[in-house]
Amino acid sequence: MLRGLYTAASGMITEQRRHDTVTQNIANINTPGYKQMNSVSRAFPEMLVSLVGDSTTGTRRIGKLNTGVFVEESLPSYMQGDLMETGKNSDFALISNIELEDPATGEPIPFDASGKYVTEDGEIIYRPAAFFSVMDSSGNVRYTRDGSFYVNPEGELRTMQGYQVLDSEGNAIILGPDQPIDSLKIDAQGNLQSNGEPIEIQLGISVVTRPQALFREGNGVYLVQDEEAAEVRALEEDEQVQVQQGYVEGSNVSIAQSMVDLMAAQRAYESNQKMIQYYDKSLEKAVNEIGRV
């Protein structure tokens, strides 16, 4: 009976965390470049149940017992979000559709909607994702899909959170006094022009081959603790990544699916809550009534 009580309690904690993840997605539905988080749940390690003390057969294996469920982690989905037109010259959106070939067949890998593909051997392959390269006040490189930029009085191109936007050489982008933001134009490869003339500046766009190695830091930016493990590299010319000026990428949160997940988490939580109430009443009866007999 107590085992069932603990199992139901673990289910309540899991659904609460799932509910928190969904509400976080809904709260950021209008945040540019936000990537939806998905909770991954799995069972606790199973226990092997055996019968002991039988003088005739000895120890006899009965089977396995599941001891509950818990949220293992929350994984982001890096699928492309819809573009939203702003009309501002300092706003940029990335359109990323990088393809990979299956080494066994030579055919393009059919990634699912979340950007994941599982091979026949069980290996998980993620679609590489492109990001703007930015730098924080401590000189650390970060990555973002939020292209809502602005130019400060010093001519520096910055994010709305104050991060410096980097060029393809890893340097901060600084526009001269003769390069006003109204005259700034950019092509699909991220090359900047001012007053119709190239200014030999290219937006710093990095490709993260293993985006599951990214860590969400907040303010719409991600950090990489091990660039070799994440396989971070510069964007190549022939890759399917384009920059769109005057647009920002919206969040990839599906409000319809989020509402379904929210209701499912709430109902599962209530079901586990009722099971705990049932076990509580059973324990009360066992102590107060059966105990007297």
PDB file of C-alpha atoms in Angstrom:
ATOM      1  CA  MET A   1       0.000   0.000   0.000  1.00  0.00           C
ATOM      2  CA  LEU A   2       2.788   2.435   0.895  1.00  0.00           C
ATOM      3  CA  ARG A   3       4.551   1.532  -2.331  1.00  0.00           C
ATOM      4  CA  GLY A   4       1.494   2.626  -4.295  1.00  0.00           C
ATOM      5  CA  LEU A   5       1.384   5.848  -2.280  1.00  0.00           C
ATOM      6  CA  TYR A   6       4.951   6.706  -3.248  1.00  0.00           C
ATOM      7  CA  THR A   7       4.315   5.789  -6.899  1.00  0.00           C
ATOM      8  CA  ALA A   8       1.318   8.131  -7.074  1.00  0.00           C
ATOM      9  CA  ALA A   9       3.313  10.896  -5.369  1.00  0.00           C
ATOM     10  CA  SER A  10       6.131  10.576  -7.919  1.00  0.00           C
ATOM     11  CA  GLY A  11       3.508  10.834 -10.659  1.00  0.00           C
ATOM     12  CA  MET A  12       2.189  14.080  -9.146  1.00  0.00           C
ATOM     13  CA  ILE A  13       5.697  15.589  -9.034  1.00  0.00           C
ATOM     14  CA  THR A  14       6.323  14.550 -12.643  1.00  0.00           C
ATOM     15  CA  GLU A  15       3.073  16.081 -13.895  1.00  0.00           C
ATOM     16  CA  GLN A  16       3.726  19.273 -11.941  1.00  0.00           C
ATOM     17  CA  ARG A  17       7.108  19.680 -13.660  1.00  0.00           C
ATOM     18  CA  ARG A  18       5.528  18.866 -17.011  1.00  0.00           C
ATOM     19  CA  HIS A  19       2.869  21.492 -16.302  1.00  0.00           C
ATOM     20  CA  ASP A  20       5.582  24.046 -15.428  1.00  0.00           C
ATOM     21  CA  THR A  21       7.404  23.341 -18.707  1.00  0.00           C
ATOM     22  CA  VAL A  22       4.244  23.837 -20.769  1.00  0.00           C
ATOM     23  CA  THR A  23       3.346  27.077 -18.977  1.00  0.00           C
ATOM     24  CA  GLN A  24       6.885  28.328 -19.620  1.00  0.00           C
ATOM     25  CA  ASN A  25       6.373  27.647 -23.331  1.00  0.00           C
ATOM     26  CA  ILE A  26       3.031  29.468 -23.337  1.00  0.00           C
ATOM     27  CA  ALA A  27       4.538  32.449 -21.493  1.00  0.00           C
ATOM     28  CA  ASN A  28       7.193  32.774 -24.227  1.00  0.00           C
ATOM     29  CA  ILE A  29       4.921  32.292 -27.215  1.00  0.00           C
ATOM     30  CA  ASN A  30       5.591  35.888 -28.322  1.00  0.00           C
ATOM     31  CA  THR A  31       9.327  35.848 -27.485  1.00  0.00           C
ATOM     32  CA  PRO A  32      11.419  36.124 -30.679  1.00  0.00           C
ATOM     33  CA  GLY A  33      13.647  33.123 -31.280  1.00  0.00           C
ATOM     34  CA  TYR A  34      12.284  31.123 -28.335  1.00  0.00           C
ATOM     35  CA  LYS A  35      12.569  27.353 -28.714  1.00  0.00           C
ATOM     36  CA  GLN A  36       9.927  25.100 -27.195  1.00  0.00           C
ATOM     37  CA  MET A  37      10.937  22.866 -24.275  1.00  0.00           C
ATOM     38  CA  ASN A  38       9.676  19.296 -24.027  1.00  0.00           C
ATOM     39  CA  SER A  39       9.760  17.293 -20.792  1.00  0.00           C
ATOM     40  CA  VAL A  40      11.151  13.776 -21.025  1.00  0.00           C
ATOM     41  CA  SER A  41       9.889  11.330 -18.396  1.00  0.00           C
ATOM     42  CA  ARG A  42      11.086   7.845 -17.597  1.00  0.00           C
ATOM     43  CA  ALA A  43      10.496   5.204 -14.974  1.00  0.00           C
ATOM     44  CA  PHE A  44      12.616   4.752 -11.905  1.00  0.00           C
ATOM     45  CA  PRO A  45      14.912   1.695 -12.037  1.00  0.00           C
ATOM     46  CA  GLU A  46      12.868  -1.474 -11.803  1.00  0.00           C
ATOM     47  CA  MET A  47      13.186  -3.713  -8.749  1.00  0.00           C
ATOM     48  CA  LEU A  48      13.590  -7.469  -9.034  1.00  0.00           C
ATOM     49  CA  VAL A  49      11.076  -9.249  -6.808  1.00  0.00           C
ATOM     50  CA  SER A  50      11.960 -12.735  -5.588  1.00  0.00           C
ATOM     51  CA  LEU A  51      10.408 -15.233  -3.187  1.00  0.00           C
ATOM     52  CA  VAL A  52      12.825 -16.282  -0.464  1.00  0.00           C
ATOM     53  CA  GLY A  53      12.594 -18.765   2.388  1.00  0.00           C
ATOM     54  CA  ASP A  54      11.005 -21.603   0.381  1.00  0.00           C
ATOM     55  CA  SER A  55      12.709 -24.795   1.568  1.00  0.00           C
ATOM     56  CA  THR A  56      11.636 -26.815  -1.473  1.00  0.00           C
ATOM     57  CA  THR A  57      12.461 -24.535  -4.366  1.00  0.00           C
ATOM     58  CA  GLY A  58      14.849 -22.041  -2.769  1.00  0.00           C
ATOM     59  CA  THR A  59      14.822 -18.463  -3.988  1.00  0.00           C
ATOM     60  CA  ARG A  60      12.304 -18.065  -6.802  1.00  0.00           C
ATOM     61  CA  ARG A  61      12.185 -15.058  -9.080  1.00  0.00           C
ATOM     62  CA  ILE A  62       8.714 -13.534  -9.341  1.00  0.00           C
ATOM     63  CA  GLY A  63       9.270 -10.614 -11.678  1.00  0.00           C
ATOM     64  CA  LYS A  64      10.069  -6.904 -11.899  1.00  0.00           C
ATOM     65  CA  LEU A  65       8.352  -4.083 -10.047  1.00  0.00           C
ATOM     66  CA  ASN A  66       8.171  -0.514 -11.318  1.00  0.00           C
ATOM     67  CA  THR A  67       8.660   2.104  -8.612  1.00  0.00           C
ATOM     68  CA  GLY A  68       7.320   5.255 -10.247  1.00  0.00           C
ATOM     69  CA  VAL A  69       8.171   7.901 -12.804  1.00  0.00           C
ATOM     70  CA  PHE A  70      10.198  11.115 -12.852  1.00  0.00           C
ATOM     71  CA  VAL A  71      11.098  13.917 -15.249  1.00  0.00           C
ATOM     72  CA  GLU A  72      14.577  13.108 -16.499  1.00  0.00           C
ATOM     73  CA  GLU A  73      15.219  16.362 -18.392  1.00  0.00           C
ATOM     74  CA  SER A  74      13.674  19.034 -20.596  1.00  0.00           C
ATOM     75  CA  LEU A  75      14.840  19.064 -24.206  1.00  0.00           C
ATOM     76  CA  PRO A  76      14.402  22.026 -26.573  1.00  0.00           C
ATOM     77  CA  SER A  77      13.034  21.664 -30.082  1.00  0.00           C
ATOM     78  CA  TYR A  78      15.090  23.671 -32.582  1.00  0.00           C
ATOM     79  CA  MET A  79      12.644  23.471 -35.471  1.00  0.00           C
ATOM     80  CA  GLN A  80      12.167  26.637 -37.507  1.00  0.00           C
ATOM     81  CA  GLY A  81       9.766  29.248 -36.157  1.00  0.00           C
ATOM     82  CA  ASP A  82       7.544  31.466 -38.304  1.00  0.00           C
ATOM     83  CA  LEU A  83       8.965  34.774 -39.505  1.00  0.00           C
ATOM     84  CA  MET A  84       7.358  37.994 -38.275  1.00  0.00           C
ATOM     85  CA  GLU A  85       7.813  41.160 -40.311  1.00  0.00           C
ATOM     86  CA  THR A  86       8.951  44.216 -38.349  1.00  0.00           C
ATOM     87  CA  GLY A  87      10.158  46.524 -41.116  1.00  0.00           C
ATOM     88  CA  LYS A  88      13.225  47.512 -39.052  1.00  0.00           C
ATOM     89  CA  ASN A  89      16.590  47.448 -40.818  1.00  0.00           C
ATOM     90  CA  SER A  90      18.300  46.238 -37.646  1.00  0.00           C
ATOM     91  CA  ASP A  91      16.087  43.144 -37.276  1.00  0.00           C
ATOM     92  CA  PHE A  92      17.258  39.862 -38.793  1.00  0.00           C
ATOM     93  CA  ALA A  93      15.826  36.368 -38.945  1.00  0.00           C
ATOM     94  CA  LEU A  94      17.601  33.111 -39.718  1.00  0.00           C
ATOM     95  CA  ILE A  95      16.014  30.554 -42.015  1.00  0.00           C
ATOM     96  CA  SER A  96      17.859  27.329 -41.245  1.00  0.00           C
ATOM     97  CA  ASN A  97      17.209  24.092 -43.104  1.00  0.00           C
ATOM     98  CA  ILE A  98      20.545  22.282 -43.016  1.00  0.00           C
ATOM     99  CA  GLU A  99      20.442  18.785 -44.488  1.00  0.00           C
ATOM    100  CA  LEU A 100      22.638  15.786 -43.684  1.00  0.00           C
ATOM    101  CA  GLU A 101      23.228  12.641 -45.701  1.00  0.00           C
ATOM    102  CA  ASP A 102      22.783   9.160 -44.317  1.00  0.00           C
ATOM    103  CA  PRO A 103      26.264   7.600 -44.521  1.00  0.00           C
ATOM    104  CA  ALA A 104      24.730   4.187 -45.207  1.00  0.00           C
ATOM    105  CA  THR A 105      22.472   5.167 -48.121  1.00  0.00           C
ATOM    106  CA  GLY A 106      23.773   8.558 -49.234  1.00  0.00           C
ATOM    107  CA  GLU A 107      20.211   9.896 -49.112  1.00  0.00           C
ATOM    108  CA  PRO A 108      19.125  12.988 -47.106  1.00  0.00           C
ATOM    109  CA  ILE A 109      18.225  12.103 -43.531  1.00  0.00           C
ATOM    110  CA  PRO A 110      14.446  12.402 -42.969  1.00  0.00           C
ATOM    111  CA  PHE A 111      14.382  14.416 -39.752  1.00  0.00           C
ATOM    112  CA  ASP A 112      11.083  14.559 -37.894  1.00  0.00           C
ATOM    113  CA  ALA A 113       9.275  17.766 -36.925  1.00  0.00           C
ATOM    114  CA  SER A 114      11.480  18.155 -33.846  1.00  0.00           C
ATOM    115  CA  GLY A 115      14.686  17.875 -35.897  1.00  0.00           C
ATOM    116  CA  LYS A 116      15.572  14.359 -34.728  1.00  0.00           C
ATOM    117  CA  TYR A 117      16.217  11.085 -36.527  1.00  0.00           C
ATOM    118  CA  VAL A 118      16.770   7.634 -35.008  1.00  0.00           C
ATOM    119  CA  THR A 119      18.804   5.158 -37.049  1.00  0.00           C
ATOM    120  CA  GLU A 120      18.181   1.420 -37.192  1.00  0.00           C
ATOM    121  CA  ASP A 121      20.986   0.958 -34.658  1.00  0.00           C
ATOM    122  CA  GLY A 122      19.247   3.291 -32.191  1.00  0.00           C
ATOM    123  CA  GLU A 123      21.631   6.211 -32.759  1.00  0.00           C
ATOM    124  CA  ILE A 124      19.987   9.628 -32.457  1.00  0.00           C
ATOM    125  CA  ILE A 125      20.994  12.257 -35.024  1.00  0.00           C
ATOM    126  CA  TYR A 126      19.914  15.876 -34.653  1.00  0.00           C
ATOM    127  CA  ARG A 127      19.544  18.421 -37.424  1.00  0.00           C
ATOM    128  CA  PRO A 128      22.320  21.047 -37.169  1.00  0.00           C
ATOM    129  CA  ALA A 129      21.038  24.483 -36.152  1.00  0.00           C
ATOM    130  CA  ALA A 130      22.319  27.944 -37.096  1.00  0.00           C
ATOM    131  CA  PHE A 131      22.631  30.782 -34.580  1.00  0.00           C
ATOM    132  CA  PHE A 132      23.767  34.388 -34.415  1.00  0.00           C
ATOM    133  CA  SER A 133      27.055  34.708 -32.541  1.00  0.00           C
ATOM    134  CA  VAL A 134      26.980  37.309 -29.756  1.00  0.00           C
ATOM    135  CA  MET A 135      29.276  38.243 -26.871  1.00  0.00           C
ATOM    136  CA  ASP A 136      28.413  39.143 -23.296  1.00  0.00           C
ATOM    137  CA  SER A 137      30.013  41.825 -21.129  1.00  0.00           C
ATOM    138  CA  SER A 138      32.658  39.329 -19.924  1.00  0.00           C
ATOM    139  CA  GLY A 139      33.827  38.510 -23.449  1.00  0.00           C
ATOM    140  CA  ASN A 140      32.153  35.086 -23.587  1.00  0.00           C
ATOM    141  CA  VAL A 141      30.644  33.957 -26.882  1.00  0.00           C
ATOM    142  CA  ARG A 142      26.990  33.003 -26.787  1.00  0.00           C
ATOM    143  CA  TYR A 143      24.464  31.943 -29.428  1.00  0.00           C
ATOM    144  CA  THR A 144      20.944  33.186 -30.104  1.00  0.00           C
ATOM    145  CA  ARG A 145      18.118  33.024 -32.614  1.00  0.00           C
ATOM    146  CA  ASP A 146      16.658  36.330 -31.462  1.00  0.00           C
ATOM    147  CA  GLY A 147      17.607  38.787 -34.205  1.00  0.00           C
ATOM    148  CA  SER A 148      16.021  41.856 -32.601  1.00  0.00           C
ATOM    149  CA  PHE A 149      19.093  44.096 -32.765  1.00  0.00           C
ATOM    150  CA  TYR A 150      19.707  47.831 -32.406  1.00  0.00           C
ATOM    151  CA  VAL A 151      22.612  50.247 -32.884  1.00  0.00           C
ATOM    152  CA  ASN A 152      23.778  52.154 -29.791  1.00  0.00           C
ATOM    153  CA  PRO A 153      25.273  55.695 -29.892  1.00  0.00           C
ATOM    154  CA  GLU A 154      28.769  54.191 -30.335  1.00  0.00           C
ATOM    155  CA  GLY A 155      27.648  52.429 -33.526  1.00  0.00           C
ATOM    156  CA  GLU A 156      27.732  48.946 -31.967  1.00  0.00           C
ATOM    157  CA  LEU A 157      25.171  46.422 -33.179  1.00  0.00           C
ATOM    158  CA  ARG A 158      23.691  44.852 -30.050  1.00  0.00           C
ATOM    159  CA  THR A 159      20.864  42.574 -28.986  1.00  0.00           C
ATOM    160  CA  MET A 160      17.980  43.916 -26.924  1.00  0.00           C
ATOM    161  CA  GLN A 161      19.615  42.314 -23.876  1.00  0.00           C
ATOM    162  CA  GLY A 162      22.875  44.231 -24.477  1.00  0.00           C
ATOM    163  CA  TYR A 163      25.001  41.476 -26.031  1.00  0.00           C
ATOM    164  CA  GLN A 164      27.414  42.562 -28.771  1.00  0.00           C
ATOM    165  CA  VAL A 165      26.656  41.070 -32.180  1.00  0.00           C
ATOM    166  CA  LEU A 166      29.751  39.483 -33.723  1.00  0.00           C
ATOM    167  CA  ASP A 167      30.894  39.286 -37.319  1.00  0.00           C
ATOM    168  CA  SER A 168      32.246  36.229 -39.119  1.00  0.00           C
ATOM    169  CA  GLU A 169      35.724  36.941 -37.716  1.00  0.00           C
ATOM    170  CA  GLY A 170      34.514  36.987 -34.115  1.00  0.00           C
ATOM    171  CA  ASN A 171      34.773  40.765 -33.740  1.00  0.00           C
ATOM    172  CA  ALA A 172      32.064  43.126 -32.531  1.00  0.00           C
ATOM    173  CA  ILE A 173      30.160  44.792 -35.380  1.00  0.00           C
ATOM    174  CA  ILE A 174      30.645  48.570 -35.195  1.00  0.00           C
ATOM    175  CA  LEU A 175      29.142  50.864 -37.826  1.00  0.00           C
ATOM    176  CA  GLY A 176      30.895  54.082 -38.744  1.00  0.00           C
ATOM    177  CA  PRO A 177      29.314  57.563 -38.647  1.00  0.00           C
ATOM    178  CA  ASP A 178      28.805  57.406 -42.428  1.00  0.00           C
ATOM    179  CA  GLN A 179      26.943  54.078 -42.133  1.00  0.00           C
ATOM    180  CA  PRO A 180      23.534  54.945 -40.635  1.00  0.00           C
ATOM    181  CA  ILE A 181      21.231  52.112 -39.742  1.00  0.00           C
ATOM    182  CA  ASP A 182      18.590  53.361 -42.210  1.00  0.00           C
ATOM    183  CA  SER A 183      21.001  52.688 -45.084  1.00  0.00           C
ATOM    184  CA  LEU A 184      21.994  49.238 -43.827  1.00  0.00           C
ATOM    185  CA  LYS A 185      21.184  46.354 -46.138  1.00  0.00           C
ATOM    186  CA  ILE A 186      22.062  42.690 -45.885  1.00  0.00           C
ATOM    187  CA  ASP A 187      21.985  39.836 -48.369  1.00  0.00           C
ATOM    188  CA  ALA A 188      20.926  36.239 -47.749  1.00  0.00           C
ATOM    189  CA  GLN A 189      24.479  35.243 -46.758  1.00  0.00           C
ATOM    190  CA  GLY A 190      24.711  37.930 -44.072  1.00  0.00           C
ATOM    191  CA  ASN A 191      26.972  40.383 -45.940  1.00  0.00           C
ATOM    192  CA  LEU A 192      26.293  43.990 -44.931  1.00  0.00           C
ATOM    193  CA  GLN A 193      26.010  46.962 -47.257  1.00  0.00           C
ATOM    194  CA  SER A 194      25.601  50.660 -46.479  1.00  0.00           C
ATOM    195  CA  ASN A 195      24.346  53.180 -49.022  1.00  0.00           C
ATOM    196  CA  GLY A 196      24.537  50.442 -51.638  1.00  0.00           C
ATOM    197  CA  GLU A 197      28.245  49.777 -51.047  1.00  0.00           C
ATOM    198  CA  PRO A 198      29.712  46.637 -49.403  1.00  0.00           C
ATOM    199  CA  ILE A 199      31.352  47.380 -46.051  1.00  0.00           C
ATOM    200  CA  GLU A 200      33.183  44.045 -45.788  1.00  0.00           C
ATOM    201  CA  ILE A 201      31.255  42.961 -42.706  1.00  0.00           C
ATOM    202  CA  GLN A 202      29.440  39.651 -42.513  1.00  0.00           C
ATOM    203  CA  LEU A 203      27.140  38.667 -39.682  1.00  0.00           C
ATOM    204  CA  GLY A 204      28.657  35.998 -37.480  1.00  0.00           C
ATOM    205  CA  ILE A 205      26.528  32.899 -38.030  1.00  0.00           C
ATOM    206  CA  SER A 206      27.593  29.702 -36.301  1.00  0.00           C
ATOM    207  CA  VAL A 207      26.350  26.192 -36.983  1.00  0.00           C
ATOM    208  CA  VAL A 208      25.974  23.867 -34.011  1.00  0.00           C
ATOM    209  CA  THR A 209      26.101  20.343 -35.410  1.00  0.00           C
ATOM    210  CA  ARG A 210      24.959  18.804 -32.115  1.00  0.00           C
ATOM    211  CA  PRO A 211      22.461  21.345 -30.740  1.00  0.00           C
ATOM    212  CA  GLN A 212      21.497  19.008 -27.884  1.00  0.00           C
ATOM    213  CA  ALA A 213      24.812  20.047 -26.282  1.00  0.00           C
ATOM    214  CA  LEU A 214      23.601  23.654 -25.914  1.00  0.00           C
ATOM    215  CA  PHE A 215      22.611  24.993 -22.500  1.00  0.00           C
ATOM    216  CA  ARG A 216      19.872  27.584 -22.110  1.00  0.00           C
ATOM    217  CA  GLU A 217      21.340  30.544 -20.205  1.00  0.00           C
ATOM    218  CA  GLY A 218      18.363  32.903 -20.278  1.00  0.00           C
ATOM    219  CA  ASN A 219      17.632  36.102 -22.203  1.00  0.00           C
ATOM    220  CA  GLY A 220      17.238  34.005 -25.345  1.00  0.00           C
ATOM    221  CA  VAL A 221      20.902  32.955 -25.496  1.00  0.00           C
ATOM    222  CA  TYR A 222      22.630  29.588 -25.293  1.00  0.00           C
ATOM    223  CA  LEU A 223      26.101  28.643 -24.132  1.00  0.00           C
ATOM    224  CA  VAL A 224      28.367  25.794 -25.158  1.00  0.00           C
ATOM    225  CA  GLN A 225      30.567  24.280 -22.486  1.00  0.00           C
ATOM    226  CA  ASP A 226      32.451  22.017 -24.902  1.00  0.00           C
ATOM    227  CA  GLU A 227      32.660  23.335 -28.474  1.00  0.00           C
ATOM    228  CA  GLU A 228      34.269  20.122 -29.715  1.00  0.00           C
ATOM    229  CA  ALA A 229      31.455  17.991 -28.334  1.00  0.00           C
ATOM    230  CA  ALA A 230      28.842  20.360 -29.794  1.00  0.00           C
ATOM    231  CA  GLU A 231      30.825  20.599 -33.064  1.00  0.00           C
ATOM    232  CA  VAL A 232      30.457  24.366 -33.407  1.00  0.00           C
ATOM    233  CA  ARG A 233      31.706  25.759 -36.710  1.00  0.00           C
ATOM    234  CA  ALA A 234      31.292  28.722 -39.014  1.00  0.00           C
ATOM    235  CA  LEU A 235      28.574  28.745 -41.628  1.00  0.00           C
ATOM    236  CA  GLU A 236      29.658  27.428 -45.010  1.00  0.00           C
ATOM    237  CA  GLU A 237      28.650  29.126 -48.257  1.00  0.00           C
ATOM    238  CA  ASP A 238      26.651  26.228 -49.722  1.00  0.00           C
ATOM    239  CA  GLU A 239      24.567  25.485 -46.619  1.00  0.00           C
ATOM    240  CA  GLN A 240      20.810  26.024 -46.524  1.00  0.00           C
ATOM    241  CA  VAL A 241      20.832  29.024 -44.198  1.00  0.00           C
ATOM    242  CA  GLN A 242      19.536  32.473 -45.169  1.00  0.00           C
ATOM    243  CA  VAL A 243      19.298  35.818 -43.407  1.00  0.00           C
ATOM    244  CA  GLN A 244      16.093  37.808 -43.828  1.00  0.00           C
ATOM    245  CA  GLN A 245      16.274  41.533 -43.031  1.00  0.00           C
ATOM    246  CA  GLY A 246      13.274  43.314 -41.541  1.00  0.00           C
ATOM    247  CA  TYR A 247      12.006  40.129 -39.917  1.00  0.00           C
ATOM    248  CA  VAL A 248      12.480  38.277 -36.639  1.00  0.00           C
ATOM    249  CA  GLU A 249      11.912  34.595 -36.031  1.00  0.00           C
ATOM    250  CA  GLY A 250       8.959  33.937 -33.784  1.00  0.00           C
ATOM    251  CA  SER A 251       8.839  31.189 -31.186  1.00  0.00           C
ATOM    252  CA  ASN A 252       8.161  27.671 -32.419  1.00  0.00           C
ATOM    253  CA  VAL A 253       5.626  27.007 -29.658  1.00  0.00           C
ATOM    254  CA  SER A 254       2.353  25.493 -30.854  1.00  0.00           C
ATOM    255  CA  ILE A 255      -0.386  27.035 -28.722  1.00  0.00           C
ATOM    256  CA  ALA A 256      -2.852  24.282 -29.670  1.00  0.00           C
ATOM    257  CA  GLN A 257      -0.482  21.471 -28.696  1.00  0.00           C
ATOM    258  CA  SER A 258       0.526  23.334 -25.546  1.00  0.00           C
ATOM    259  CA  MET A 259      -3.081  23.558 -24.401  1.00  0.00           C
ATOM    260  CA  VAL A 260      -3.549  19.823 -25.031  1.00  0.00           C
ATOM    261  CA  ASP A 261      -0.387  19.052 -23.027  1.00  0.00           C
ATOM    262  CA  LEU A 262      -1.514  21.398 -20.272  1.00  0.00           C
ATOM    263  CA  MET A 263      -4.876  19.653 -19.889  1.00  0.00           C
ATOM    264  CA  ALA A 264      -3.257  16.204 -20.044  1.00  0.00           C
ATOM    265  CA  ALA A 265      -0.789  17.123 -17.284  1.00  0.00           C
ATOM    266  CA  GLN A 266      -3.589  18.534 -15.131  1.00  0.00           C
ATOM    267  CA  ARG A 267      -5.784  15.441 -15.499  1.00  0.00           C
ATOM    268  CA  ALA A 268      -2.883  13.077 -14.802  1.00  0.00           C
ATOM    269  CA  TYR A 269      -2.028  15.131 -11.720  1.00  0.00           C
ATOM    270  CA  GLU A 270      -5.615  14.915 -10.463  1.00  0.00           C
ATOM    271  CA  SER A 271      -5.702  11.148 -11.081  1.00  0.00           C
ATOM    272  CA  ASN A 272      -2.584  10.612  -8.974  1.00  0.00           C
ATOM    273  CA  GLN A 273      -4.018  12.933  -6.330  1.00  0.00           C
ATOM    274  CA  LYS A 274      -7.162  10.808  -6.078  1.00  0.00           C
ATOM    275  CA  MET A 275      -5.043   7.674  -5.734  1.00  0.00           C
ATOM    276  CA  ILE A 276      -3.192   9.245  -2.799  1.00  0.00           C
ATOM    277  CA  GLN A 277      -6.510  10.134  -1.183  1.00  0.00           C
ATOM    278  CA  TYR A 278      -7.674   6.524  -1.667  1.00  0.00           C
ATOM    279  CA  TYR A 279      -4.508   5.130  -0.057  1.00  0.00           C
ATOM    280  CA  ASP A 280      -4.834   7.645   2.777  1.00  0.00           C
ATOM    281  CA  LYS A 281      -8.380   6.493   3.550  1.00  0.00           C
ATOM    282  CA  SER A 282      -7.305   2.853   3.372  1.00  0.00           C
ATOM    283  CA  LEU A 283      -4.491   3.478   5.844  1.00  0.00           C
ATOM    284  CA  GLU A 284      -6.870   5.358   8.128  1.00  0.00           C
ATOM    285  CA  LYS A 285      -9.283   2.417   8.129  1.00  0.00           C
ATOM    286  CA  ALA A 286      -6.465  -0.070   8.748  1.00  0.00           C
ATOM    287  CA  VAL A 287      -5.231   1.886  11.763  1.00  0.00           C
ATOM    288  CA  ASN A 288      -8.518   2.980  13.340  1.00  0.00           C
ATOM    289  CA  GLU A 289     -10.844   0.059  12.563  1.00  0.00           C
ATOM    290  CA  ILE A 290      -8.893  -3.079  11.729  1.00  0.00           C
ATOM    291  CA  GLY A 291      -6.382  -2.246  14.459  1.00  0.00           C
ATOM    292  CA  ARG A 292      -9.110  -2.491  17.128  1.00  0.00           C
ATOM    293  CA  VAL A 293     -10.032  -6.012  16.067  1.00  0.00           C
TER     294      VAL A 293
END
